[in-house]
PDB file of C-alpha atoms and ligand atoms in Angstrom:
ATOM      1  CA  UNK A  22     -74.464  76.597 -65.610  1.00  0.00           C
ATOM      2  CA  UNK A  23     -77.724  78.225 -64.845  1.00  0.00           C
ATOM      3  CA  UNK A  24     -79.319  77.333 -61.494  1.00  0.00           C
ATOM      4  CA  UNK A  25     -82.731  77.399 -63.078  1.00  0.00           C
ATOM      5  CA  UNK A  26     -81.783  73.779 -64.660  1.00  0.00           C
ATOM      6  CA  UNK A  27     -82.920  70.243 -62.157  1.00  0.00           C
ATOM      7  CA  UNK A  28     -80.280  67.783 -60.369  1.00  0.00           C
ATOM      8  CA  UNK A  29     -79.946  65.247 -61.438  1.00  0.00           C
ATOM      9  CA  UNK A  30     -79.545  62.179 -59.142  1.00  0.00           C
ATOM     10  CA  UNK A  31     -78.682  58.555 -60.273  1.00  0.00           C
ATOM     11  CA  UNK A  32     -78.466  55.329 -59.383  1.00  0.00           C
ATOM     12  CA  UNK A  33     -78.573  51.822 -60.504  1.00  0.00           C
ATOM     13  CA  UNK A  34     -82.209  51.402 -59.664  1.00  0.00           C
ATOM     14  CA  UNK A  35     -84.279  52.364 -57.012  1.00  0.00           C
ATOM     15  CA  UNK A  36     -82.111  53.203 -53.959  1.00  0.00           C
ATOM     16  CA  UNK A  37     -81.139  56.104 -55.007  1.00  0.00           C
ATOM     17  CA  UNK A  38     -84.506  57.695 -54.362  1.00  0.00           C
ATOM     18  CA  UNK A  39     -84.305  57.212 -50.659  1.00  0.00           C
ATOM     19  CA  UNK A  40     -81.334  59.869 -51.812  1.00  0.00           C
ATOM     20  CA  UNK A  41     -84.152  61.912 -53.850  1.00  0.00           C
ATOM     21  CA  UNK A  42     -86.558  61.752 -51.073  1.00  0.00           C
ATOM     22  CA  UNK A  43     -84.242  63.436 -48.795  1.00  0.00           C
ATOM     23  CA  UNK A  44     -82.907  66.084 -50.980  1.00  0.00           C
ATOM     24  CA  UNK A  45     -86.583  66.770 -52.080  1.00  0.00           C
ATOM     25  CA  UNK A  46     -87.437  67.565 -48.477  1.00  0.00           C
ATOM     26  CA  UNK A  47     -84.369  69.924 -47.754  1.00  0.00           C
ATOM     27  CA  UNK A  48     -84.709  71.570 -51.489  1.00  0.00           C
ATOM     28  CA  UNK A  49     -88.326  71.709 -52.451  1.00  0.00           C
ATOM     29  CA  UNK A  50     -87.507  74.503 -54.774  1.00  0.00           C
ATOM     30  CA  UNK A  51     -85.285  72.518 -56.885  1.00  0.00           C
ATOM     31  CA  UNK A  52     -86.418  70.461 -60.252  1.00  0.00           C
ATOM     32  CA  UNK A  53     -84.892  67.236 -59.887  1.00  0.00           C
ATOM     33  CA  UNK A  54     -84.459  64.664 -62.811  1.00  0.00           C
ATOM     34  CA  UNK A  55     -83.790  60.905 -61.661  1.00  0.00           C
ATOM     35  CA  UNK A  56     -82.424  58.407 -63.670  1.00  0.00           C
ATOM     36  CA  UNK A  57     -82.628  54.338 -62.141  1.00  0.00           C
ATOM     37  CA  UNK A  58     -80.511  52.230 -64.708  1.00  0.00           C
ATOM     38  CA  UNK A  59     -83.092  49.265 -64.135  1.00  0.00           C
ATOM     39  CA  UNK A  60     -81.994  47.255 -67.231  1.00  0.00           C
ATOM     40  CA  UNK A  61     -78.590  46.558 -65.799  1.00  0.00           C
ATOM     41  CA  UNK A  62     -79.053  46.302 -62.212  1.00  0.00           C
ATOM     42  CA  UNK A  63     -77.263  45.063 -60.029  1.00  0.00           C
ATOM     43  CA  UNK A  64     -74.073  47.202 -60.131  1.00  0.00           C
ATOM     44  CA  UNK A  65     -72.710  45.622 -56.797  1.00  0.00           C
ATOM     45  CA  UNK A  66     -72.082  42.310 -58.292  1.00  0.00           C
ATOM     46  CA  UNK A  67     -70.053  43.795 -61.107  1.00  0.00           C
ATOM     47  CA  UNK A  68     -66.409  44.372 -61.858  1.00  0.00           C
ATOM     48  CA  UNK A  69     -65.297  47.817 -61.742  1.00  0.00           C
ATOM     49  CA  UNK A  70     -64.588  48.618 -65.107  1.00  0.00           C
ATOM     50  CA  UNK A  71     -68.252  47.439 -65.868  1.00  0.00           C
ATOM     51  CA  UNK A  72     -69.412  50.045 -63.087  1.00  0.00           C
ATOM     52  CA  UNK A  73     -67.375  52.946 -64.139  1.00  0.00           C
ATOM     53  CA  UNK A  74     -68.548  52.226 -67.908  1.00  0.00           C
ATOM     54  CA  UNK A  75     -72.590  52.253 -66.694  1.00  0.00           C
ATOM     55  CA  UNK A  76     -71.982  54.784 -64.593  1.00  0.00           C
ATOM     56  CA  UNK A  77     -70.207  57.235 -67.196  1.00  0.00           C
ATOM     57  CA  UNK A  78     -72.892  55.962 -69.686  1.00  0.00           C
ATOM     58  CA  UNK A  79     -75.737  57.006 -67.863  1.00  0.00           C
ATOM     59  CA  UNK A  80     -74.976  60.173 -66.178  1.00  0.00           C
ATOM     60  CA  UNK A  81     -73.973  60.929 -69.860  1.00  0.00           C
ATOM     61  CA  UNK A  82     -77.711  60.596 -70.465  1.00  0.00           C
ATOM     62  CA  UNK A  83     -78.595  63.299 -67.286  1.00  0.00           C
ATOM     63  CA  UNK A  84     -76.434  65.212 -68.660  1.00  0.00           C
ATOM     64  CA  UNK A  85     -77.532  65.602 -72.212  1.00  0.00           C
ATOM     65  CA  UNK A  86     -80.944  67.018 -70.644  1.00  0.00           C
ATOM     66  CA  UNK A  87     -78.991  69.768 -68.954  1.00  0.00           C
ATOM     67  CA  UNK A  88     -78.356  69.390 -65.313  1.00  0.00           C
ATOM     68  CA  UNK A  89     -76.552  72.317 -63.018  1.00  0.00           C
ATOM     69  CA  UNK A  90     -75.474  69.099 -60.497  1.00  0.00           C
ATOM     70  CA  UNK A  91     -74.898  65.855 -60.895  1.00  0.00           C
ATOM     71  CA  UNK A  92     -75.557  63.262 -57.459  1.00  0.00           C
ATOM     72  CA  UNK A  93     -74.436  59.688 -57.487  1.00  0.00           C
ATOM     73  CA  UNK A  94     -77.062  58.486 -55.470  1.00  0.00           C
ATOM     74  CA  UNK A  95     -75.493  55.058 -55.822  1.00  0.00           C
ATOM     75  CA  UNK A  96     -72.643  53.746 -53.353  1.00  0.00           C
ATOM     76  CA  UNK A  97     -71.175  50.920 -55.421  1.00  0.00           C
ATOM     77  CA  UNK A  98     -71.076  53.994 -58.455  1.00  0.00           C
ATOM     78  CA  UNK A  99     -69.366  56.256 -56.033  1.00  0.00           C
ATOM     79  CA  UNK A 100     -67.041  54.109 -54.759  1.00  0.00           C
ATOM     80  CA  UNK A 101     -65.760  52.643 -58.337  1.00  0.00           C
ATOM     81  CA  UNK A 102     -66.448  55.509 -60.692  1.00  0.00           C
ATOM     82  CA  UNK A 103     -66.617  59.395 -58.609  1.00  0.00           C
ATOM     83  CA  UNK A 104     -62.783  60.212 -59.833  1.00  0.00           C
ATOM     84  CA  UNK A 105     -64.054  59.165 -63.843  1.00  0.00           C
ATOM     85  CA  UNK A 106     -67.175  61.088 -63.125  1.00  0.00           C
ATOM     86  CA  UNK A 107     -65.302  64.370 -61.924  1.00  0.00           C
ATOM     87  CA  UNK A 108     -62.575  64.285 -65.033  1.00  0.00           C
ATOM     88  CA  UNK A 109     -64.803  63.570 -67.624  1.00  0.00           C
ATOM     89  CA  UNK A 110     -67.406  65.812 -66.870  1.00  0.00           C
ATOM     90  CA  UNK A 111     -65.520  68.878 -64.699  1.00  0.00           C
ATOM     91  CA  UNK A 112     -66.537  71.498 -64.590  1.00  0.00           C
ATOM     92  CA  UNK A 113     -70.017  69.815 -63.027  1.00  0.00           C
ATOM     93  CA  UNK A 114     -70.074  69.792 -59.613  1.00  0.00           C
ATOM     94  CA  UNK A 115     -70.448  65.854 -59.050  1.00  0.00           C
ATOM     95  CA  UNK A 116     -71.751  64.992 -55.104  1.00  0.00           C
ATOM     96  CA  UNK A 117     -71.535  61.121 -54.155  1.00  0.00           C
ATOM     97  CA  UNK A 118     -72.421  59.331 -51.022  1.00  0.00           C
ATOM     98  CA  UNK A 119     -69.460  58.131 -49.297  1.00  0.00           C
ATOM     99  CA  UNK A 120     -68.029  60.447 -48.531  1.00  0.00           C
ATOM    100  CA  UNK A 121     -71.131  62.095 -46.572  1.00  0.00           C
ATOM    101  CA  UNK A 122     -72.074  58.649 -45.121  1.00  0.00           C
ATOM    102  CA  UNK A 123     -68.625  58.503 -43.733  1.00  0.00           C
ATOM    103  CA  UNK A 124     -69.267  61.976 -41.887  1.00  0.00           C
ATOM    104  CA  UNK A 125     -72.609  60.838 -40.705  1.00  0.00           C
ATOM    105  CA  UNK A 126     -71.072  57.910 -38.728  1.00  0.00           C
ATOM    106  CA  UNK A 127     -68.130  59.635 -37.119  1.00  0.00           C
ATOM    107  CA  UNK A 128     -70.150  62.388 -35.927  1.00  0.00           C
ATOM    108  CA  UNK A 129     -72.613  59.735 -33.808  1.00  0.00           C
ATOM    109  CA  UNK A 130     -69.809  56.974 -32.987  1.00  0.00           C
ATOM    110  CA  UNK A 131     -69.002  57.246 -29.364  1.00  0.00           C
ATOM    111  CA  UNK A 132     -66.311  54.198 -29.756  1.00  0.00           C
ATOM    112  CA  UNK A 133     -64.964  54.702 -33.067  1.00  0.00           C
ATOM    113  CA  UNK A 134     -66.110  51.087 -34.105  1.00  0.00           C
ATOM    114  CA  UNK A 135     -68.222  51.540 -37.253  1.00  0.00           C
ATOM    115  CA  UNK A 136     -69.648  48.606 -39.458  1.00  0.00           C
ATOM    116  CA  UNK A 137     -70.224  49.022 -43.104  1.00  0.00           C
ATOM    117  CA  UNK A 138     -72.856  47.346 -44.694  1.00  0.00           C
ATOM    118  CA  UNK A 139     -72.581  47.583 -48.570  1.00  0.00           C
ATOM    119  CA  UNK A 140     -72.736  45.795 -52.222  1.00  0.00           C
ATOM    120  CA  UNK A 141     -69.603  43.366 -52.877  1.00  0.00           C
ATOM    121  CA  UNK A 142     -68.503  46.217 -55.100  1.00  0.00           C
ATOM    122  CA  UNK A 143     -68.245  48.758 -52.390  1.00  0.00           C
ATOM    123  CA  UNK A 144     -66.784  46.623 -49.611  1.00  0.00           C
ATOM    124  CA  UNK A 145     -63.760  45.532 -51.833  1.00  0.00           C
ATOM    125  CA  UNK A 146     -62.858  49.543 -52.865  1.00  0.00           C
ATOM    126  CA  UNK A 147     -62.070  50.228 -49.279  1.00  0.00           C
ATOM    127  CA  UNK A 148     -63.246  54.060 -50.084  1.00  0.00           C
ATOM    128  CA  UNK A 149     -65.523  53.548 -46.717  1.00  0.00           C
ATOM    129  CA  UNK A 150     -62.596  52.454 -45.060  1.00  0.00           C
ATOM    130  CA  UNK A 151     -60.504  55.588 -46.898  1.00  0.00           C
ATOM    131  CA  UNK A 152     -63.028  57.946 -46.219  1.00  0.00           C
ATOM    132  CA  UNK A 153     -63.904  57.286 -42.609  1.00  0.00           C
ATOM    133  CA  UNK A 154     -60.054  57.243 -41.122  1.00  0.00           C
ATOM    134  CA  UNK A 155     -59.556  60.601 -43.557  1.00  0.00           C
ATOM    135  CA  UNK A 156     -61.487  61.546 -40.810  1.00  0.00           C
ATOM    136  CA  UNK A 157     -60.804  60.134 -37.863  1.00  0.00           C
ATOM    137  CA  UNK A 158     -57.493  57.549 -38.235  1.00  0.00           C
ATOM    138  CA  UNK A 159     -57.793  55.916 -35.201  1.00  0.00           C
ATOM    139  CA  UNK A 160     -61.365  54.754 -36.179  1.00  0.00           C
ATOM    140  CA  UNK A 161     -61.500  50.926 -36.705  1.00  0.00           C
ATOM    141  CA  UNK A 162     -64.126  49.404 -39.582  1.00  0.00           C
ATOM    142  CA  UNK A 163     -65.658  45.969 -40.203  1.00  0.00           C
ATOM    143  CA  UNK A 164     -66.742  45.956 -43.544  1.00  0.00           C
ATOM    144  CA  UNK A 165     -69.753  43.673 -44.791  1.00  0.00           C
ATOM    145  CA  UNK A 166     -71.335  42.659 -48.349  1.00  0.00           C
ATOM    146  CA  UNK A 167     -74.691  42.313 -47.697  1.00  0.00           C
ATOM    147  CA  UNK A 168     -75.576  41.349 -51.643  1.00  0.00           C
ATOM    148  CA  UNK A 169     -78.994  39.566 -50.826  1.00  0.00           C
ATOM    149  CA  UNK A 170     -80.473  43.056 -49.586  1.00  0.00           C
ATOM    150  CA  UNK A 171     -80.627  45.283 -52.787  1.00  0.00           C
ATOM    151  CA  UNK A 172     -82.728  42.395 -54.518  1.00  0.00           C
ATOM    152  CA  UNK A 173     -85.004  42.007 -51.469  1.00  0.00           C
ATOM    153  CA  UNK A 174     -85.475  45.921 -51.191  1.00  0.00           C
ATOM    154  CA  UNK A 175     -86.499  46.103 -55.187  1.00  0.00           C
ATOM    155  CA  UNK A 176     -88.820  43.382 -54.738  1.00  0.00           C
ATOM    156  CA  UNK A 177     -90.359  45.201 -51.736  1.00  0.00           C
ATOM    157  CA  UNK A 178     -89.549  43.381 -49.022  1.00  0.00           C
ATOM    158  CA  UNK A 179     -88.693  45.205 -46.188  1.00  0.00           C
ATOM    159  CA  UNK A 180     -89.593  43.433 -42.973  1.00  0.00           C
ATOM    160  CA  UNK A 181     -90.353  40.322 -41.306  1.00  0.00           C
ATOM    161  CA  UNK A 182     -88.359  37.029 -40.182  1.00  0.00           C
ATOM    162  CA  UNK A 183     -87.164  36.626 -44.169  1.00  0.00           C
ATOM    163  CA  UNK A 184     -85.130  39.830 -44.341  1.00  0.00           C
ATOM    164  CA  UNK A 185     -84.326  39.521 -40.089  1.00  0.00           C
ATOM    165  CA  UNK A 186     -83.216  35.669 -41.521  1.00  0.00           C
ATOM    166  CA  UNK A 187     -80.889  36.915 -43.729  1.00  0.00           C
ATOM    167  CA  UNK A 188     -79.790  39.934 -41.959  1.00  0.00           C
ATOM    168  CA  UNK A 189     -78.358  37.532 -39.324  1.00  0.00           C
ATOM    169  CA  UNK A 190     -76.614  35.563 -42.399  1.00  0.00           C
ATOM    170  CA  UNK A 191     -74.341  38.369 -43.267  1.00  0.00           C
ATOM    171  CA  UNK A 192     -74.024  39.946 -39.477  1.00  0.00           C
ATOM    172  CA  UNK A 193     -74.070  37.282 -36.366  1.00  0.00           C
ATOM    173  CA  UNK A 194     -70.319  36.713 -36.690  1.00  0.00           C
ATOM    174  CA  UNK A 195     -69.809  40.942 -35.953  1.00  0.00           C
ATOM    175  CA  UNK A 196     -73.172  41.115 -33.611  1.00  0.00           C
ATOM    176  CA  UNK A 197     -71.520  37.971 -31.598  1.00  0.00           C
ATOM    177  CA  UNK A 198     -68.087  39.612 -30.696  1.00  0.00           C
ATOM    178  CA  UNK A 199     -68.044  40.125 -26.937  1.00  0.00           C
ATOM    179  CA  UNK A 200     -66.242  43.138 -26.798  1.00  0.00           C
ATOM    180  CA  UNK A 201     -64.866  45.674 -29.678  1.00  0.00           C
ATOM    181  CA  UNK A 202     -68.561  45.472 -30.913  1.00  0.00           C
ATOM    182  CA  UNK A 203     -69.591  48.813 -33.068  1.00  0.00           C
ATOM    183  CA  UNK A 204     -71.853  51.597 -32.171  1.00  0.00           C
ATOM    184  CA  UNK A 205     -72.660  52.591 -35.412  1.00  0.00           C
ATOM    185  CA  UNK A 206     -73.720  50.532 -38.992  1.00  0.00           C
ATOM    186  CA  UNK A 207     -73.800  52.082 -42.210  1.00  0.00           C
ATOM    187  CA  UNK A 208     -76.140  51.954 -44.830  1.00  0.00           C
ATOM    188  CA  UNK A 209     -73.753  51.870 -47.571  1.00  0.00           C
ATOM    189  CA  UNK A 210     -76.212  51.403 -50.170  1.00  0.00           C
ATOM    190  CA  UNK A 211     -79.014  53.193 -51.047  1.00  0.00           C
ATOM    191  CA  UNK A 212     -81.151  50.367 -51.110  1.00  0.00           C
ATOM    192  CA  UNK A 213     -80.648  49.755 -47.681  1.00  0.00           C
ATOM    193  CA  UNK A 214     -82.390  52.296 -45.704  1.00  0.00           C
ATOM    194  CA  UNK A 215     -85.596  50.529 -47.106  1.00  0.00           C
ATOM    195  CA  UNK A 216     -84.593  47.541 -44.582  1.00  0.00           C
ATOM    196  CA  UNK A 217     -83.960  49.879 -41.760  1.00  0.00           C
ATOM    197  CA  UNK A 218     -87.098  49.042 -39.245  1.00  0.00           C
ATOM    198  CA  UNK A 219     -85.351  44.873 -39.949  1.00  0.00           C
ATOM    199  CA  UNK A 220     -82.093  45.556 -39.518  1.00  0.00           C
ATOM    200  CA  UNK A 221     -82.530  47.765 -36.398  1.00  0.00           C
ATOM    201  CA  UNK A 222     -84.235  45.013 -34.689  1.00  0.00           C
ATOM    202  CA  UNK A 223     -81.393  42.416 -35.796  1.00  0.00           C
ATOM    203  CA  UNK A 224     -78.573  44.768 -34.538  1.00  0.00           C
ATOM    204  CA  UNK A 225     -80.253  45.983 -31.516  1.00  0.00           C
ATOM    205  CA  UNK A 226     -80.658  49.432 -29.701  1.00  0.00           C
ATOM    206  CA  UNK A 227     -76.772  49.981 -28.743  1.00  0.00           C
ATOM    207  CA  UNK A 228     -76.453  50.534 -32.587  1.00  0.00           C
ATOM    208  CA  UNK A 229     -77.128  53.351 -34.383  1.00  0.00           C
ATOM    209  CA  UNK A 230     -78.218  52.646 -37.851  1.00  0.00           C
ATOM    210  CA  UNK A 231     -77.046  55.559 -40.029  1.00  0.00           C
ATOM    211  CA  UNK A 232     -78.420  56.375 -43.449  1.00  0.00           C
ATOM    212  CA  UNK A 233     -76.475  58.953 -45.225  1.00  0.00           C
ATOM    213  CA  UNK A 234     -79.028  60.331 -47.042  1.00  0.00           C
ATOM    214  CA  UNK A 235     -79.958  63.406 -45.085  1.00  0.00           C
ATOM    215  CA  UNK A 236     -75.983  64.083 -45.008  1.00  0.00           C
ATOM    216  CA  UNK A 237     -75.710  64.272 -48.862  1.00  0.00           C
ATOM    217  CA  UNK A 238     -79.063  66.222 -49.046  1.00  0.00           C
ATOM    218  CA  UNK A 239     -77.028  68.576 -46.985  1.00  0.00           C
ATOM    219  CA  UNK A 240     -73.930  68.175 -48.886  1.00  0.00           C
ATOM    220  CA  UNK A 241     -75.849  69.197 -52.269  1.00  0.00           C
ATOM    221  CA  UNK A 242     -77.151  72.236 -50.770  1.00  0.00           C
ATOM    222  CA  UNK A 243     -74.155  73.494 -49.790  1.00  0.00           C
ATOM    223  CA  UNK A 244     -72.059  72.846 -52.852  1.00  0.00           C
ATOM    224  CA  UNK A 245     -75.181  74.549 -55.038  1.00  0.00           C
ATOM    225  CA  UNK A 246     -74.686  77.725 -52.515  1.00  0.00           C
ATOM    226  CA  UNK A 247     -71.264  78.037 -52.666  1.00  0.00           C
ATOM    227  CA  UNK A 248     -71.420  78.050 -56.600  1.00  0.00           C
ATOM    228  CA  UNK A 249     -74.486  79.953 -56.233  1.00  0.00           C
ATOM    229  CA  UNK A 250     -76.658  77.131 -58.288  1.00  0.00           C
ATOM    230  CA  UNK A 251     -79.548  77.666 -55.771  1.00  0.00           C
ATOM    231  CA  UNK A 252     -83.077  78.386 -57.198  1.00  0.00           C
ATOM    232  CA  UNK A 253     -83.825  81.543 -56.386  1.00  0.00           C
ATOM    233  CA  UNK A 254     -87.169  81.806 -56.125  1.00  0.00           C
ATOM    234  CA  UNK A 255     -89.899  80.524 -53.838  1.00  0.00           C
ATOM    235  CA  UNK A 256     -92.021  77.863 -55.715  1.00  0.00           C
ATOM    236  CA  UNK A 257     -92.658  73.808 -55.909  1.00  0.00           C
ATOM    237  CA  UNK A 258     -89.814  72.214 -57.633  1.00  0.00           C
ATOM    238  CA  UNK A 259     -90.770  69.659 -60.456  1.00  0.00           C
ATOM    239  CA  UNK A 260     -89.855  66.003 -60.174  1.00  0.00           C
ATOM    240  CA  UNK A 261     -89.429  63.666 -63.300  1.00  0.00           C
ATOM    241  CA  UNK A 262     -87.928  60.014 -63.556  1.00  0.00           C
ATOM    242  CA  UNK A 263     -86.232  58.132 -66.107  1.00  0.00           C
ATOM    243  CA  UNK A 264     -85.602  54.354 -65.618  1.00  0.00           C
ATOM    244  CA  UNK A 265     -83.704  51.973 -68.396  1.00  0.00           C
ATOM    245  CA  UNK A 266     -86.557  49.159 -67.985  1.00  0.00           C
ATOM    246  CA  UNK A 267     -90.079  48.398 -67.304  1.00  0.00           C
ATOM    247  CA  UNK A 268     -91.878  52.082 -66.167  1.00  0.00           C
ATOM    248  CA  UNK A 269     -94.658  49.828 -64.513  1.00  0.00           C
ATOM    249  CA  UNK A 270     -92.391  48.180 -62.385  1.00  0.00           C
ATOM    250  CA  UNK A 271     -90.445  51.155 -61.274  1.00  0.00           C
ATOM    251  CA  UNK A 272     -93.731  52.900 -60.587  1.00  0.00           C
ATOM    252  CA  UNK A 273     -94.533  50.164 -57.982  1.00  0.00           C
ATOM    253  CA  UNK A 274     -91.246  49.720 -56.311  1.00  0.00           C
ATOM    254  CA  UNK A 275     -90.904  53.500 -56.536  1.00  0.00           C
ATOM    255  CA  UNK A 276     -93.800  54.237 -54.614  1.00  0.00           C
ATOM    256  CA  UNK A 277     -92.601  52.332 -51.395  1.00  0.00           C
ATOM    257  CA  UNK A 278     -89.418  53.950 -51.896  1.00  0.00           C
ATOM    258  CA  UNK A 279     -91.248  57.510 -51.722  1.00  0.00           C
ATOM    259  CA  UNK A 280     -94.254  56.664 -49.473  1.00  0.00           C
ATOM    260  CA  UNK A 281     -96.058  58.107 -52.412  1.00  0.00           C
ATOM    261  CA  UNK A 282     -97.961  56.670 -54.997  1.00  0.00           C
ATOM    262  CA  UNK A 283     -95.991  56.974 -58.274  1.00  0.00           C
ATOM    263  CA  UNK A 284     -97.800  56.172 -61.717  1.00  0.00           C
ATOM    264  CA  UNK A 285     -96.275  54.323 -64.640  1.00  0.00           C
ATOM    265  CA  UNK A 286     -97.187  56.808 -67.019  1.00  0.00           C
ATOM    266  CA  UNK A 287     -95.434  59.415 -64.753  1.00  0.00           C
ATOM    267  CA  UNK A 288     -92.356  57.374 -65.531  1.00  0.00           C
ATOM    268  CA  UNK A 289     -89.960  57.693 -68.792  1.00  0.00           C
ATOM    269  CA  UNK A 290     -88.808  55.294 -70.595  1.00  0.00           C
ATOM    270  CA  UNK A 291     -85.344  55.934 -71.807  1.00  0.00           C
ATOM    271  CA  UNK A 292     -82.260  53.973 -73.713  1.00  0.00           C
ATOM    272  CA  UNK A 293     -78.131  54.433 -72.463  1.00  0.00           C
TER     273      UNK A 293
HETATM  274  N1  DGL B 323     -78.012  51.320 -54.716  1.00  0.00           N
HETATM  275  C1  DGL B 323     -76.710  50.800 -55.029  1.00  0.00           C
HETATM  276  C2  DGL B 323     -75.700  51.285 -53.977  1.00  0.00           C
HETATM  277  O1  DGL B 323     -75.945  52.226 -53.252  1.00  0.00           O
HETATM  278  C3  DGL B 323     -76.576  49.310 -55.108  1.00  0.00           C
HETATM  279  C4  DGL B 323     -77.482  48.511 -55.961  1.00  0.00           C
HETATM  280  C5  DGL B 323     -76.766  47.647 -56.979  1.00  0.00           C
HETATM  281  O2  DGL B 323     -76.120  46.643 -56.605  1.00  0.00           O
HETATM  282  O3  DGL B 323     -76.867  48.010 -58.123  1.00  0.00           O
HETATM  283  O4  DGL B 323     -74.627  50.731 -53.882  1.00  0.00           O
END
């Protein structure tokens, strides 16, 4: 593995740049390669053995252009399809997002009570659950699929009383316990952070929202140091992005996703 070659970073559509964003920022050096699998989107709503097959199908596709790392940038992925990931491909090192999410929330929670918000797919794995009581057992978790979101955060919409609407749907019956009520919420989907500034006002100040992005962006860097993958020089990384459907659309969704503007043309078109 040479640590001149990009990460790559995938998820089922656009989410999974909130994850690029933040490991852009830490490692500006680094080329990274993106691939959103558009075309079959959503993952969340799918049966596991659907989501590991994607999954292995299009990080097969990252692969083939030579990447040093590969980052599931994708919670429902992760959570049904890291342990096919790691066998089938081993000896890449292979970073998801659970597991740094989960370290994200127990290092703010001051009462152990943590909600997870996440695709249907994610919530019934339990790996949240796993992951978060690997590291602190006495934590306790209320898991919730939020489904409605990832559609809402493609489509771009990311405040106002809509997404506030159906942000109370999925979370009045945990926001209207009296006592045991969390400290901390999970975005356990990369689409989610997008909804942040909506769900923070549905949840309220005693919450902290936490998005594990910044977490995995730290996870990657350490895992390319200890195998001594970091670029070495000083320079401006180069960023390209692959999507299984409609460049023009990911161009426009992508853009919010990035706060910067994003051309179609800047976008390739590729088949699984
Ligand atoms: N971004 C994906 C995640 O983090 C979910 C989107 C989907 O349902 O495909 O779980």
């Amino acid at each position: 593995m040479h640590s001149n070659l990009p990460i790559g970073i995938f998820d089922s559509g656009m989410g999974g740049l909130t994850v690029f964003k933040a490991i852009s920022r830490r490692l500006p050096a680094e080329d990274l390669l993106y691939l959103g699998d558009t075309a079959r989107l959503p993952y969340g709503t799918k049966a596991r053995e659907t989501i590991i097959r994607y999954t292995l199908l299009a990080s097969t596709k990252l692969i083939e252009r030579g990447i040093k790392m590969l980052v599931v940038a994708c919670n429902t992925a992760t959570a049904n399809a890291l342990p096919a990931l790691r066998a089938r491909f081993a000896p890449l090192p292979v970073v998801g997002v659970v597991e740094p999410g989960a370290r994200a929330a127990i290092s703010v929670t001051k009462n152990e009570r943590i909600l997870v918000i996440a695709t249907e797919a994610t919530i019934k794995s339990c790996v949240y659950t796993a992951a978060i009581q690997a590291l602190k057992p006495t934590a306790q978790i209320t898991a919730k699929a939020c489904t409605l979101f990832v559609p809402m955060a493609e489509e771009g919409l990311m405040t106002g009383c809509l997404v506030e609407g159906v942000a109370h749907y999925y979370l009045d019956d945990v926001l209207n316990l009296k006592d045991n009520l969390p400290d901390t919420m999970i975005l356990g989907c990369t689409h989610f952070p997008l909804l942040k500034d909506a769900l923070k006002n549905v949840v309220g100040p005693t919450m902290t929202v936490v998005d594990p992005a910044a977490t995995v962006a730290e996870t990657v860097e350490a895992e390319l140091a200890c195998q001594n993958l970091l670029v070495a020089t000083e320079r401006t990384g180069q960023k390209h992005f692959m999507t299984t459907d409609n460049q023009e659309r990911f161009a426009r969704t992508g853009s919010l996703f990035l706060g910067e503007e994003l051309s179609a043309s800047a976008v390739e078109l590729v088949d699984l």
